[in-house]
Protein backbone atom coordinates (compact mmCIF):
# COMPACT_ATOMS: atom_id res chain seq x y z
CA UNK A 1 0.00 0.00 0.00
CA UNK A 2 0.98 3.61 -0.42
CA UNK A 3 -0.80 6.08 1.84
CA UNK A 4 -0.57 9.83 2.35
CA UNK A 5 -2.55 11.71 4.96
CA UNK A 6 -5.14 10.80 7.51
CA UNK A 7 -7.53 7.87 7.50
CA UNK A 8 -6.31 4.29 7.41
CA UNK A 9 -6.33 0.94 5.62
CA UNK A 10 -7.59 -2.19 7.37
CA UNK A 11 -7.60 -5.69 5.88
CA UNK A 12 -8.78 -9.13 6.93
CA UNK A 13 -6.27 -11.95 6.88
CA UNK A 14 -7.78 -14.77 4.86
CA UNK A 15 -6.19 -17.54 6.96
CA UNK A 16 -7.06 -16.44 10.51
CA UNK A 17 -10.01 -14.12 9.66
CA UNK A 18 -8.52 -11.39 11.88
CA UNK A 19 -8.56 -7.69 11.01
CA UNK A 20 -5.20 -5.92 10.73
CA UNK A 21 -4.28 -2.29 10.23
CA UNK A 22 -2.13 -2.10 7.12
CA UNK A 23 -1.61 1.66 7.27
CA UNK A 24 -2.15 3.62 10.50
CA UNK A 25 -3.71 7.08 10.50
CA UNK A 26 -1.26 9.98 10.47
CA UNK A 27 -2.35 13.44 11.43
CA UNK A 28 -0.47 16.70 11.20
CA UNK A 29 0.93 18.83 13.98
CA UNK A 30 -2.52 19.78 15.30
CA UNK A 31 -5.82 17.92 15.67
CA UNK A 32 -7.82 17.76 12.44
CA UNK A 33 -4.78 18.51 10.28
CA UNK A 34 -2.97 16.12 7.99
CA UNK A 35 -0.41 15.89 5.22
CA UNK A 36 -1.30 16.10 1.53
CA UNK A 37 0.39 15.01 -1.69
CA UNK A 38 0.33 18.69 -2.72
CA UNK A 39 2.30 19.89 0.35
CA UNK A 40 5.60 21.63 -0.34
CA UNK A 41 8.57 19.26 -0.27
CA UNK A 42 8.56 15.49 -0.34
CA UNK A 43 5.16 13.94 0.46
CA UNK A 44 4.97 12.03 3.77
CA UNK A 45 4.05 8.72 2.19
CA UNK A 46 3.72 5.54 4.21
CA UNK A 47 4.43 2.39 2.25
CA UNK A 48 3.35 -0.93 3.66
CA UNK A 49 3.56 -4.52 2.60
CA UNK A 50 1.39 -7.38 3.84
CA UNK A 51 2.69 -10.87 3.07
CA UNK A 52 -0.49 -12.82 3.97
CA UNK A 53 -3.50 -13.35 1.69
CA UNK A 54 -6.37 -10.99 2.44
CA UNK A 55 -10.04 -11.33 1.56
CA UNK A 56 -11.22 -7.81 2.38
CA UNK A 57 -9.75 -4.32 2.56
CA UNK A 58 -11.32 -1.15 3.91
CA UNK A 59 -9.89 2.27 3.10
CA UNK A 60 -11.41 5.16 5.00
CA UNK A 61 -11.03 8.82 5.86
CA UNK A 62 -10.49 10.21 9.34
CA UNK A 63 -14.19 10.97 9.74
CA UNK A 64 -14.84 7.38 10.73
CA UNK A 65 -11.51 6.23 12.14
CA UNK A 66 -12.57 6.87 15.76
CA UNK A 67 -15.60 4.65 15.17
CA UNK A 68 -13.72 1.67 13.73
CA UNK A 69 -10.72 1.35 16.05
CA UNK A 70 -10.83 0.16 19.65
CA UNK A 71 -10.31 3.26 21.79
CA UNK A 72 -7.79 1.55 24.08
CA UNK A 73 -5.80 -0.81 21.84
CA UNK A 74 -6.23 1.12 18.55
CA UNK A 75 -6.86 -2.27 16.90
CA UNK A 76 -9.59 -2.60 14.24
CA UNK A 77 -13.02 -3.13 15.82
CA UNK A 78 -14.37 -6.37 14.34
CA UNK A 79 -17.89 -5.33 15.33
CA UNK A 80 -17.74 -2.66 12.62
CA UNK A 81 -15.85 -4.45 9.86
CA UNK A 82 -17.42 -7.92 9.92
CA UNK A 83 -21.06 -6.83 9.44
CA UNK A 84 -20.04 -4.20 6.86
CA UNK A 85 -18.18 -6.82 4.83
CA UNK A 86 -20.98 -9.41 4.87
CA UNK A 87 -23.31 -7.95 2.17
CA UNK A 88 -20.36 -7.26 -0.13
CA UNK A 89 -19.01 -10.79 0.33
CA UNK A 90 -22.40 -12.29 -0.55
CA UNK A 91 -23.02 -9.96 -3.52
CA UNK A 92 -23.05 -11.67 -6.91
CA UNK A 93 -21.94 -8.48 -8.65
CA UNK A 94 -18.38 -8.33 -9.93
CA UNK A 95 -16.81 -4.91 -9.61
CA UNK A 96 -18.81 -2.09 -8.08
CA UNK A 97 -22.17 -3.11 -6.67
CA UNK A 98 -24.21 0.05 -7.23
CA UNK A 99 -27.07 -1.07 -4.99
CA UNK A 100 -24.77 -1.76 -2.01
CA UNK A 101 -22.79 1.42 -2.70
CA UNK A 102 -26.00 3.43 -2.50
CA UNK A 103 -27.00 1.72 0.75
CA UNK A 104 -23.55 2.41 2.21
CA UNK A 105 -23.78 6.06 1.20
CA UNK A 106 -27.21 6.36 2.81
CA UNK A 107 -25.89 4.79 6.01
CA UNK A 108 -22.81 7.04 6.20
CA UNK A 109 -24.91 10.14 5.55
CA UNK A 110 -27.73 9.13 7.89
CA UNK A 111 -28.68 10.86 11.12
CA UNK A 112 -27.38 8.04 13.33
CA UNK A 113 -23.90 8.23 11.83
CA UNK A 114 -23.96 12.06 11.82
CA UNK A 115 -24.40 11.97 15.61
CA UNK A 116 -21.05 10.20 15.88
CA UNK A 117 -18.95 12.34 13.54
CA UNK A 118 -19.17 15.62 11.68
CA UNK A 119 -16.05 15.04 9.61
CA UNK A 120 -15.79 13.60 6.10
CA UNK A 121 -16.94 9.99 5.87
CA UNK A 122 -15.30 8.25 2.96
CA UNK A 123 -15.26 4.45 2.97
CA UNK A 124 -14.07 2.10 0.23
CA UNK A 125 -14.70 -1.61 0.66
CA UNK A 126 -13.15 -4.29 -1.54
CA UNK A 127 -13.91 -7.98 -1.01
CA UNK A 128 -12.17 -10.92 -2.62
CA UNK A 129 -14.45 -13.67 -3.88
PDB file of C-alpha atoms in Angstrom, residues 62-64 66-67 80 107-108 110-119 121:
ATOM      1  CA  UNK A  62     -10.487  10.214   9.337  1.00  0.00           C
ATOM      2  CA  UNK A  63     -14.192  10.967   9.737  1.00  0.00           C
ATOM      3  CA  UNK A  64     -14.844   7.376  10.730  1.00  0.00           C
ATOM      4  CA  UNK A  66     -12.567   6.869  15.756  1.00  0.00           C
ATOM      5  CA  UNK A  67     -15.604   4.649  15.168  1.00  0.00           C
ATOM      6  CA  UNK A  80     -17.740  -2.662  12.624  1.00  0.00           C
ATOM      7  CA  UNK A 107     -25.887   4.786   6.009  1.00  0.00           C
ATOM      8  CA  UNK A 108     -22.808   7.038   6.205  1.00  0.00           C
ATOM      9  CA  UNK A 110     -27.731   9.133   7.892  1.00  0.00           C
ATOM     10  CA  UNK A 111     -28.683  10.863  11.124  1.00  0.00           C
ATOM     11  CA  UNK A 112     -27.376   8.041  13.334  1.00  0.00           C
ATOM     12  CA  UNK A 113     -23.898   8.233  11.828  1.00  0.00           C
ATOM     13  CA  UNK A 114     -23.955  12.058  11.817  1.00  0.00           C
ATOM     14  CA  UNK A 115     -24.398  11.973  15.615  1.00  0.00           C
ATOM     15  CA  UNK A 116     -21.051  10.205  15.882  1.00  0.00           C
ATOM     16  CA  UNK A 117     -18.948  12.337  13.540  1.00  0.00           C
ATOM     17  CA  UNK A 118     -19.174  15.621  11.684  1.00  0.00           C
ATOM     18  CA  UNK A 119     -16.048  15.039   9.614  1.00  0.00           C
ATOM     19  CA  UNK A 121     -16.945   9.992   5.869  1.00  0.00           C
TER      20      UNK A 121
END
